[in-house]
Amino acid sequence: MCGIVGYIGREQAAPILLEGLSRLEYRGYDSAGVAVYDQGADTLSVHKAKGRLKVLSDQIEGGATVPGTVGLGHTRWATHGAPSDVNSHPQVSRSGKIAVVHNGIIENYAELKAFLSEQGVPFTSETDTEVVAQLIEYFYEGDLLDAVGRVLRRIEGAYALGILCSDAPDQLIAVRKDSPLILGYGEGCSFLASDVTAILRHTRQVSYMEDGELAVLTRDGIQCYNHLMQPISKEIVQVDWEVDAAEKGGYEHFMFKEIMEQPEALRRCISPRIRDGEVYFENFSLEDDYIRGLDKIYIVACGSSYHVGMVGKYHLERLTRKPVEVALASEFRYMEPIVGPNTLVIVISQSGETLDTMAALREAHRLGAKILSIVNVVGSSIARESDQVLYTWAGPEIAVATTKAYSTQLALINLLALRFARILGTITPEAYGAALEGFRQLPDMVEQVLSHRDDIQYFASQYFNHNSVFFIGRNVDYALGLEGSLKLKEISYIHSEAYASGELKHGTISLIEEGTLVIALSTYGPLFQKAMSNVVEVKSRGADVLALTTDSHREEMGRTADAVVTIPDIHELMLPSLGVVPLQLFAYYVALMRGCDIDKPRNLAKSVTVE
Ligand code: AGP
């Protein structure tokens, strides 16, 4: 998604903006731009270019040719108007006095554009953002904040805005609604960013803007206002992770770095949550009686987070005997879900900004449910609108394809299932203790699987030229297959699909022919023999079968499958957390061999903040 950086201080702004934008590149974009107030010329100097940030940086010699100490920068992921120089941000008003950068969508931009056009306002771009710039100028009579306030009463949709006016060059204005915006505090300077990584080199003191809030940034500090334009004070928090945590750390790709970080991420996620033989969630506000009174649990998410929910369903139902439904967030709000005060809605999101998921959260709240969210990004919108948040503590995840966030989300929902079962009395002390031991073993066992990554690289070299792949599995192996398939698709562009093994014979098996690659997942012991029969089924139709199973089933599977990858035998609750690692590595190595842009796959963004 788009990235925003703003700076006002005493140093040259352009280099700071470019450096900040470079830290946001991972979010996915197709053009970039900066607007800097040039004091000497008393004008806004605007430079923007389609393509990678380097194109823009080369144009302005790294910022050296753009003088000024206050400015805005933006990386754009096109929504309204194709990627082009003219559609890039910042967008400026007709006089060139007002520059705006924007993340999100102005849903009523067409009617506002028609109104302004009738007033004789000329438009140069196809963007919804230009409408904001033109509208601010339309209302501007010398008081910029007042003009912005009048615009906010007229625009609808999701927006994080940065605004700079050459008539008021000693301030930047920030506005937030449904799209994240962070304020940074420095000595004699202030910062604005859509993601804290953009400003972490300059300050660790930040505030997270809430929906409806505005901020006026100056060299002497930041004044915030609520939606009624009343001054408010914001909590300033200290960001405690290192800049290099958002760097590659010597790895070729962020994705590989984050795959390799999983043992440590799991330790950070799990160990503070197991104390004195009990699952422990700090500041957990959901009362035991509320859990006992639940008539349903809904899990709502998108993409890989939805796949976490699919595994969570099996484990929550198996352990708690409470009915669990899993819904795609983009479907949830339109399916008239049966949700009430005795429904717990678990919302899962790495970024905490996915608009589909946020919209589902608000719908669930409207229907009276409590929201428990499992989120990686601290202070994100979804986290702030939930009744209870469980943070994964996976650290910043930069690669578009999620890995360590998926694994820690999975660990959290399994811990939650265990805690609920303990409260409900649906698990024996022995089974509870065995599961906790499984959690303690998990990080080391992931490390063990990672130590055999060369085997996976070998199999990837055998299969990277396939153009159609099936992941088949039963129960949690089916849910695992969904994630394995998505990983492969999104970074290698190979078409693949995950299929419930038992369902294959009801039609889709017609697609299995000589040489079709089938990745057969059979880690879940109770259904191993069933899984074996499905391997025989596809083998007899000519498939090449790469099987994933546990060490104890290696020999038996090896008698039928063409190749076998195994994971250590571990408590069944941990199997998907362990089984996903070879699938992540397989997707990574295949994409590497196909020369794909692994960290920034085509058409994708790290956080999808549009519906
Ligand atoms: C996962 O590899 C994808 N990048 C994508 O499916 C992602 O999981 C989905 O967009 C949800 O994102 P979230 O977890 O940040 O809400």
XYZ file of C-alpha atoms and ligand atoms in Angstrom:
627
model
C 0.000 0.000 0.000
C 0.948 3.671 -0.211
C 3.557 5.211 2.033
C 3.625 8.699 3.580
C 6.548 10.630 5.095
C 6.532 14.246 6.292
C 9.273 16.378 7.847
C 9.519 19.879 9.236
C 12.751 20.963 10.904
C 16.064 22.659 10.243
C 17.714 20.115 7.941
C 17.160 19.745 4.208
C 13.878 17.869 3.880
C 14.250 16.069 0.530
C 17.000 13.611 1.562
C 15.075 12.783 4.750
C 11.901 12.180 2.751
C 13.663 9.936 0.217
C 15.340 7.906 2.970
C 12.024 7.521 4.746
C 10.265 6.424 1.557
C 12.977 3.843 0.924
C 11.990 2.161 4.175
C 8.410 1.946 2.945
C 9.202 0.394 -0.434
C 8.381 -3.066 0.900
C 4.730 -2.006 1.192
C 4.358 -2.203 -2.558
C 3.972 0.865 -4.823
C 4.126 1.984 -8.460
C 5.208 5.630 -8.239
C 6.750 8.140 -5.813
C 6.979 11.871 -5.237
C 8.020 14.702 -2.912
C 6.856 18.266 -2.291
C 9.248 20.649 -0.501
C 8.705 24.314 0.368
C 11.512 26.299 -1.274
C 11.929 29.314 0.984
C 14.128 31.166 -1.515
C 11.554 30.949 -4.287
C 8.579 30.996 -1.864
C 7.020 28.116 -3.752
C 6.298 24.419 -3.401
C 8.796 22.398 -5.414
C 7.029 19.161 -6.480
C 8.843 16.207 -8.058
C 7.255 12.841 -8.813
C 7.842 9.839 -11.055
C 6.265 6.544 -12.036
C 8.263 3.451 -11.178
C 10.716 2.671 -8.417
C 11.857 5.261 -5.897
C 15.285 5.287 -7.577
C 13.792 6.972 -10.638
C 12.666 9.909 -8.500
C 15.858 9.978 -6.434
C 17.998 10.094 -9.578
C 15.839 12.925 -10.936
C 16.538 15.129 -7.908
C 20.072 13.856 -7.248
C 19.125 12.305 -3.949
C 17.349 15.498 -2.930
C 20.340 17.778 -3.476
C 18.559 19.822 -6.133
C 15.438 20.405 -3.988
C 16.163 23.018 -1.272
C 13.866 23.465 1.723
C 13.368 22.275 5.311
C 9.711 21.227 5.219
C 8.172 18.667 2.899
C 6.027 15.633 2.170
C 6.910 12.357 0.435
C 4.719 9.545 -0.906
C 4.907 6.127 -2.525
C 1.677 5.323 -4.361
C -0.109 1.987 -4.926
C -2.629 2.939 -7.611
C -6.336 2.793 -6.805
C -7.918 5.681 -8.779
C -5.964 6.393 -11.955
C -3.282 4.224 -13.529
C 0.343 4.464 -12.367
C 1.771 7.583 -14.067
C 3.772 10.725 -13.275
C 0.663 12.921 -13.277
C -1.279 10.555 -11.025
C 1.588 10.276 -8.557
C 1.462 12.120 -5.259
C 1.830 14.787 -3.984
C -1.204 16.198 -5.760
C -1.387 20.005 -5.831
C -4.165 22.597 -6.001
C -4.740 24.795 -9.069
C -2.555 27.614 -7.725
C 0.228 25.165 -6.833
C 0.109 26.477 -3.261
C -1.298 23.363 -1.576
C 0.247 19.898 -1.805
C -1.458 16.751 -0.505
C -0.298 13.160 -0.028
C -2.966 10.549 0.666
C -3.341 6.898 1.609
C -6.822 5.378 1.209
C -9.839 6.098 -0.989
C -12.140 9.149 -1.118
C -15.396 7.382 -1.894
C -17.356 10.492 -2.926
C -14.578 12.045 -4.990
C -16.563 11.942 -8.240
C -19.380 14.184 -6.979
C -16.897 16.563 -5.364
C -14.888 16.660 -8.588
C -18.052 17.462 -10.548
C -18.915 20.253 -8.122
C -15.464 21.811 -8.338
C -15.386 21.482 -12.116
C -18.661 23.400 -12.238
C -16.865 26.123 -10.236
C -14.253 26.230 -12.981
C -11.572 24.293 -11.144
C -9.310 22.518 -13.678
C -8.104 18.965 -12.918
C -4.887 17.431 -14.210
C -5.014 13.894 -12.784
C -7.459 10.970 -12.532
C -6.897 10.696 -8.795
C -9.310 11.081 -5.911
C -6.479 12.799 -4.007
C -6.367 15.811 -6.315
C -9.965 16.495 -5.334
C -8.794 16.954 -1.732
C -6.076 19.412 -2.730
C -8.461 21.406 -4.923
C -11.181 21.388 -2.251
C -8.808 22.686 0.429
C -7.890 25.576 -1.861
C -11.551 26.143 -2.629
C -12.233 26.691 1.090
C -8.896 28.356 1.883
C -9.251 31.974 3.044
C -5.978 32.296 4.929
C -6.572 29.751 7.716
C -5.310 26.372 6.513
C -6.590 24.334 9.470
C -10.043 25.839 9.075
C -10.069 25.009 5.353
C -8.996 21.439 6.083
C -11.736 21.110 8.697
C -14.338 22.233 6.159
C -13.076 19.669 3.654
C -13.210 16.860 6.207
C -16.875 17.537 6.731
C -17.459 16.842 3.054
C -15.235 13.935 2.076
C -16.178 10.303 2.744
C -13.986 7.230 2.742
C -10.637 6.170 4.180
C -7.771 8.635 4.296
C -4.427 9.421 5.868
C -3.517 12.907 4.638
C -0.366 15.027 4.731
C -0.909 18.672 3.746
C 1.610 21.461 3.026
C 0.743 25.025 1.972
C 3.255 27.584 0.701
C 1.254 30.313 2.466
C 1.851 28.504 5.794
C 5.300 26.940 5.360
C 5.976 26.650 9.078
C 3.549 23.794 9.495
C 2.411 20.458 8.138
C -1.129 19.212 8.717
C -1.930 15.531 9.219
C -5.373 13.886 9.178
C -6.298 10.284 9.905
C -9.394 8.236 9.164
C -9.262 4.466 8.522
C -5.670 4.590 7.306
C -2.741 4.619 9.753
C -0.712 7.731 10.465
C 2.045 8.154 13.012
C 3.534 11.344 14.466
C 7.251 11.564 15.341
C 8.801 13.971 17.851
C 12.358 15.308 17.468
C 14.614 18.145 18.670
C 13.496 21.187 16.667
C 11.676 18.957 14.203
C 8.535 16.872 13.734
C 7.736 13.863 11.558
C 4.731 12.264 9.935
C 4.653 8.674 8.599
C 2.279 5.900 7.576
C 4.666 3.385 9.172
C 7.124 3.905 11.969
C 9.993 2.297 10.005
C 10.116 5.438 7.828
C 11.216 7.697 10.691
C 12.905 5.296 13.106
C 16.375 6.604 12.164
C 15.344 10.055 13.379
C 13.127 9.444 16.403
C 11.744 6.704 18.641
C 9.173 8.976 20.268
C 5.921 8.521 18.408
C 2.136 8.900 18.746
C -0.466 6.852 16.874
C -3.240 9.033 15.443
C -6.820 7.851 15.963
C -9.648 8.097 13.466
C -10.964 11.652 13.069
C -7.880 13.280 14.550
C -5.868 16.105 13.015
C -2.377 17.292 13.868
C -0.407 20.484 13.172
C 3.312 19.725 13.017
C 5.850 22.532 13.573
C 9.547 22.785 14.457
C 8.533 23.378 18.058
C 6.242 20.362 18.437
C 2.884 18.891 17.432
C -0.611 20.010 18.388
C -3.384 17.456 17.915
C -7.118 17.991 17.581
C -10.152 15.729 17.749
C -12.806 15.593 15.043
C -14.511 18.585 16.644
C -11.291 20.573 16.185
C -10.805 20.634 19.966
C -7.148 20.479 21.093
C -6.204 17.103 22.604
C -3.011 15.649 24.014
C -1.651 12.359 22.665
C 0.309 9.671 24.472
C 3.914 9.572 23.277
C 5.314 6.048 23.176
C 8.870 4.767 22.803
C 9.502 2.428 19.846
C 11.833 -0.229 21.143
C 12.839 -2.410 18.202
C 16.062 -1.734 16.316
C 16.251 -0.131 12.903
C 18.159 -3.134 11.623
C 15.207 -5.318 12.676
C 13.605 -3.794 9.622
C 16.748 -4.361 7.572
C 17.775 -7.576 5.774
C 20.501 -8.434 8.252
C 22.728 -9.989 5.615
C 20.070 -12.209 4.083
C 19.346 -11.953 0.347
C 15.628 -11.392 0.946
C 13.469 -10.212 3.821
C 11.326 -13.308 3.308
C 14.222 -15.673 3.938
C 15.350 -13.613 6.925
C 11.877 -13.811 8.391
C 11.609 -17.574 7.749
C 14.877 -17.996 9.621
C 13.709 -15.695 12.441
C 10.777 -17.965 13.271
C 12.400 -19.862 16.162
C 13.236 -16.580 17.901
C 9.862 -15.050 17.050
C 8.114 -18.116 18.480
C 10.180 -17.904 21.668
C 9.213 -14.223 22.062
C 5.591 -15.080 21.407
C 5.241 -18.234 23.533
C 7.569 -18.092 26.514
C 6.007 -15.048 28.294
C 2.641 -16.809 27.932
C 3.464 -19.990 29.788
C 3.974 -19.374 33.525
C 3.964 -21.916 36.371
C 2.427 -24.573 34.144
C -0.403 -22.347 32.937
C -1.170 -20.398 29.773
C -1.012 -16.736 30.804
C -2.167 -13.671 28.859
C -1.314 -10.386 30.538
C -4.154 -7.830 30.860
C -6.610 -10.457 29.630
C -10.010 -8.852 30.090
C -12.327 -11.662 28.947
C -13.788 -13.185 32.125
C -13.966 -16.952 32.599
C -17.762 -16.785 32.888
C -17.911 -14.916 29.573
C -15.912 -17.743 27.935
C -18.196 -20.343 29.523
C -21.249 -18.463 28.239
C -20.107 -18.350 24.630
C -22.481 -19.934 22.146
C -20.154 -19.468 19.181
C -16.692 -18.316 18.169
C -16.187 -16.606 14.831
C -12.740 -16.231 13.294
C -12.477 -13.501 10.669
C -9.425 -12.638 8.565
C -7.914 -12.462 5.063
C -5.233 -14.439 3.229
C -2.705 -16.187 5.397
C -4.374 -14.864 8.525
C -7.531 -16.620 7.348
C -5.499 -19.797 7.001
C -4.440 -19.422 10.631
C -8.126 -19.270 11.415
C -8.764 -22.480 9.478
C -6.259 -24.321 11.679
C -7.646 -22.536 14.730
C -11.128 -23.874 14.002
C -9.958 -27.491 14.139
C -8.051 -26.941 17.370
C -10.609 -24.732 19.144
C -13.473 -27.124 18.400
C -11.419 -30.183 19.286
C -10.322 -28.708 22.622
C -13.274 -26.577 23.744
C -16.281 -28.229 22.023
C -17.539 -24.709 21.260
C -18.815 -24.221 17.681
C -16.338 -22.230 15.597
C -16.986 -20.592 12.231
C -14.247 -19.151 10.041
C -15.119 -16.426 7.546
C -13.206 -14.434 4.974
C -13.360 -10.857 6.230
C -14.436 -9.589 2.808
C -17.427 -11.949 2.933
C -18.293 -11.595 6.620
C -19.976 -8.206 6.577
C -22.192 -9.114 3.626
C -23.284 -12.581 4.773
C -25.676 -11.402 7.529
C -23.595 -13.332 10.093
C -25.355 -14.785 13.118
C -23.494 -12.847 15.780
C -24.609 -11.617 19.178
C -23.401 -10.770 22.698
C -22.470 -14.429 23.290
C -20.321 -14.617 20.181
C -16.603 -14.024 20.459
C -15.150 -12.761 17.190
C -11.439 -13.453 16.808
C -9.895 -11.106 14.265
C -6.468 -12.040 12.915
C -4.230 -9.596 11.079
C -0.460 -9.159 10.790
C -0.631 -5.504 9.750
C -3.676 -4.631 11.823
C -4.690 -2.333 8.936
C -6.389 -4.654 6.426
C -9.504 -2.725 5.528
C -11.639 -5.814 4.809
C -10.776 -7.115 8.253
C -11.339 -3.750 9.936
C -14.750 -3.477 8.278
C -15.645 -6.967 9.519
C -14.487 -6.026 13.016
C -16.776 -2.994 13.037
C -19.700 -5.054 11.760
C -19.134 -7.628 14.507
C -19.006 -4.847 17.098
C -22.218 -3.402 15.688
C -23.857 -6.810 16.112
C -22.877 -6.877 19.773
C -19.923 -9.265 19.776
C -16.711 -8.838 21.713
C -13.571 -8.669 19.573
C -10.332 -10.442 20.393
C -7.642 -9.612 17.868
C -4.359 -11.393 17.139
C -2.101 -8.768 15.612
C 1.589 -8.157 14.937
C 1.799 -4.388 14.497
C 1.538 -2.686 17.862
C -0.880 0.227 17.993
C -2.436 -0.655 14.641
C -6.036 0.268 13.881
C -7.449 -3.226 14.421
C -5.576 -3.545 17.709
C -6.963 -0.235 18.919
C -10.572 -1.078 18.066
C -10.550 -4.521 19.712
C -11.807 -5.369 23.184
C -8.798 -7.612 23.727
C -5.534 -7.764 21.773
C -2.947 -10.529 21.731
C 0.236 -9.286 20.064
C 2.376 -11.843 18.248
C 5.609 -9.940 19.077
C 7.051 -11.309 15.818
C 8.813 -7.994 15.149
C 8.484 -6.027 11.906
C 7.600 -8.272 8.980
C 8.753 -6.658 5.741
C 8.289 -9.324 3.060
C 4.884 -9.209 1.411
C 4.566 -12.975 1.889
C 4.014 -13.543 5.579
C 5.964 -16.232 7.422
C 6.930 -15.446 11.018
C 3.708 -13.537 11.597
C 1.718 -16.551 10.358
C 3.665 -18.864 12.674
C 3.255 -16.685 15.746
C -0.432 -16.073 14.990
C -0.824 -19.852 14.855
C 0.959 -20.263 18.176
C -1.308 -17.655 19.748
C -4.566 -19.170 18.568
C -3.375 -22.565 19.809
C -2.484 -21.064 23.191
C -5.905 -19.467 23.267
C -7.561 -22.824 22.511
C -5.618 -24.361 25.372
C -6.526 -21.596 27.787
C -10.217 -21.765 26.869
C -10.200 -25.559 27.263
C -8.650 -25.105 30.713
C -11.369 -22.632 31.695
C -14.129 -24.843 30.291
C -12.710 -27.983 31.900
C -12.695 -29.769 28.544
C -9.067 -30.885 28.836
C -7.461 -33.199 31.373
C -4.461 -31.920 33.357
C -2.297 -34.548 31.660
C -3.329 -33.488 28.145
C -2.893 -29.834 29.133
C 0.607 -30.466 30.414
C 1.535 -32.445 27.307
C 0.383 -29.600 25.081
C 2.408 -27.066 27.081
C 5.449 -29.282 26.646
C 4.767 -29.235 22.907
C 4.818 -25.447 22.956
C 8.134 -25.488 24.816
C 9.640 -27.813 22.186
C 8.302 -25.949 19.150
C 10.992 -23.242 18.614
C 13.855 -25.765 18.822
C 12.032 -28.134 16.476
C 11.479 -25.319 13.958
C 15.228 -24.683 14.202
C 15.794 -28.383 13.472
C 13.562 -28.260 10.375
C 15.350 -25.124 9.161
C 18.695 -26.900 9.511
C 17.550 -29.316 6.754
C 16.562 -26.533 4.356
C 19.033 -27.841 1.735
C 16.738 -30.854 1.237
C 13.883 -28.503 0.432
C 16.110 -26.525 -1.919
C 16.878 -29.793 -3.737
C 13.181 -30.628 -4.166
C 12.513 -27.086 -5.347
C 15.160 -27.577 -8.026
C 13.297 -30.702 -9.195
C 9.885 -29.067 -9.397
C 10.317 -25.309 -10.000
C 9.300 -25.638 -13.659
C 5.816 -26.963 -12.957
C 2.957 -24.673 -13.878
C 0.218 -26.327 -11.887
C 0.515 -27.729 -8.383
C -1.974 -29.355 -5.998
C -1.632 -29.302 -2.239
C -3.820 -32.032 -0.750
C -4.513 -32.859 2.868
C -7.164 -33.724 5.416
C -8.211 -31.876 8.576
C -5.380 -29.572 9.737
C -3.274 -30.765 6.777
C -5.904 -29.303 4.465
C -5.725 -25.986 6.333
C -1.932 -26.209 6.106
C -2.208 -26.830 2.369
C -4.127 -23.585 1.933
C -1.140 -21.692 3.324
C 1.423 -23.701 1.383
C -0.479 -23.055 -1.825
C -0.798 -19.318 -1.219
C 2.909 -18.985 -0.428
C 3.811 -20.702 -3.688
C 1.328 -18.688 -5.766
C 2.097 -15.254 -4.417
C 5.873 -15.313 -4.851
C 6.531 -17.776 -7.703
C 3.371 -16.995 -9.756
C 2.795 -20.746 -10.251
C -0.911 -21.606 -10.250
C -1.648 -23.960 -7.391
C -4.606 -24.936 -5.281
C -5.177 -26.607 -1.957
C -7.741 -29.381 -1.909
C -9.253 -31.526 0.793
C -7.848 -34.954 -0.144
C -11.155 -36.711 0.349
C -12.877 -34.263 -1.969
C -10.502 -34.727 -4.921
C -12.408 -37.739 -6.315
C -15.585 -35.627 -6.572
C -14.425 -33.898 -9.747
C -11.072 -32.173 -9.546
C -9.108 -35.431 -9.851
C -9.889 -35.172 -13.547
C -7.088 -32.592 -13.685
C -4.492 -35.026 -12.391
C -2.445 -36.361 -15.284
C 1.045 -37.658 -16.072
C 3.558 -35.419 -14.313
C 1.128 -33.272 -12.326
C 2.867 -32.226 -9.128
C 0.880 -33.110 -6.022
C 2.204 -32.061 -2.622
C 0.549 -34.483 -0.224
C 0.397 -33.289 3.380
C -0.024 -36.061 5.926
C 1.310 -34.887 9.267
C -1.904 -35.455 11.237
C -1.424 -38.998 12.548
C -5.040 -40.110 13.040
C -5.706 -39.665 9.303
C -2.369 -40.906 7.962
C -3.782 -44.065 6.389
C -6.504 -42.023 4.679
C -3.822 -39.685 3.384
C -1.854 -42.655 2.097
C -4.823 -43.873 0.093
C -5.128 -40.457 -1.524
C -1.449 -40.597 -2.491
C -2.064 -43.956 -4.173
C -5.123 -42.441 -5.874
C -3.193 -39.616 -7.538
C -0.094 -41.738 -8.216
C -2.240 -44.163 -10.186
C -3.188 -41.237 -12.456
C 0.406 -40.268 -13.143
C 1.025 -37.598 -10.520
C 4.477 -36.798 -9.131
C 3.954 -36.842 -5.373
C 6.089 -34.846 -2.953
C 4.854 -35.880 0.502
C 5.201 -34.060 3.804
C 4.793 -36.267 6.861
C 6.319 -36.922 10.280
C 9.516 -38.853 10.935
C 7.580 -41.864 12.211
C 5.718 -42.183 8.879
C 8.717 -41.570 6.613
C 9.340 -45.204 5.692
C 5.717 -46.101 4.941
C 5.164 -42.951 2.888
C 8.457 -43.487 1.080
C 7.147 -46.722 -0.358
C 4.552 -44.802 -2.395
C 5.460 -41.124 -2.786
C 8.171 -40.012 -5.234
C 9.813 -37.873 -2.550
C 9.262 -37.398 1.169
C 9.983 -34.458 3.472
C 9.504 -35.074 7.167
C 9.138 -33.016 10.313
C 9.881 -34.297 13.812
C 7.073 -35.983 15.701
C 5.647 -33.291 17.972
C 2.427 -32.716 19.917
C -0.416 -32.698 17.373
C -1.343 -29.105 18.261
C 2.071 -28.007 16.952
C 2.021 -29.981 13.686
C 0.810 -27.099 11.447
C 3.325 -24.724 13.083
C 6.097 -27.136 12.172
C 4.665 -28.326 8.840
C 4.369 -24.816 7.429
C 8.158 -24.283 7.541
C 9.068 -26.702 4.691
C 6.211 -25.224 2.647
C 7.519 -21.674 3.179
C 11.022 -22.795 2.195
C 9.715 -24.680 -0.859
C 7.884 -21.585 -2.104
C 10.930 -19.405 -1.425
C 13.392 -21.641 -3.284
C 11.042 -22.196 -6.235
C 10.548 -18.426 -6.570
C 14.311 -17.908 -6.289
C 14.920 -20.390 -9.105
C 12.276 -18.698 -11.212
C 13.943 -15.312 -10.706
C 10.876 -13.728 -9.116
C 10.840 -10.505 -7.081
C 10.436 -12.376 -3.820
C 9.987 -9.540 -1.326
C 7.790 -7.415 -3.612
C 5.716 -9.803 -5.742
C 3.838 -8.229 -8.669
C 0.360 -6.795 -7.950
C 0.712 -7.370 -4.205
C 1.086 -5.107 -1.196
C 2.084 -5.857 2.368
C -1.019 -4.326 3.809
C -4.206 -4.146 1.750
C -5.924 -0.987 2.979
C -8.505 -0.861 0.207
C -11.677 -2.929 -0.036
C 0.125 -13.460 2.959
O 1.395 -13.962 2.551
C -0.363 -12.364 2.063
N 0.579 -11.294 2.018
C -1.774 -11.917 2.379
O -2.625 -13.012 2.115
C -2.042 -11.439 3.819
O -2.006 -12.535 4.705
C -3.448 -10.823 3.861
O -3.482 -9.706 3.006
C -3.873 -10.396 5.270
O -3.001 -9.416 5.760
P -3.046 -9.083 7.337
O -2.670 -10.338 8.066
O -2.043 -7.980 7.514
O -4.441 -8.652 7.662
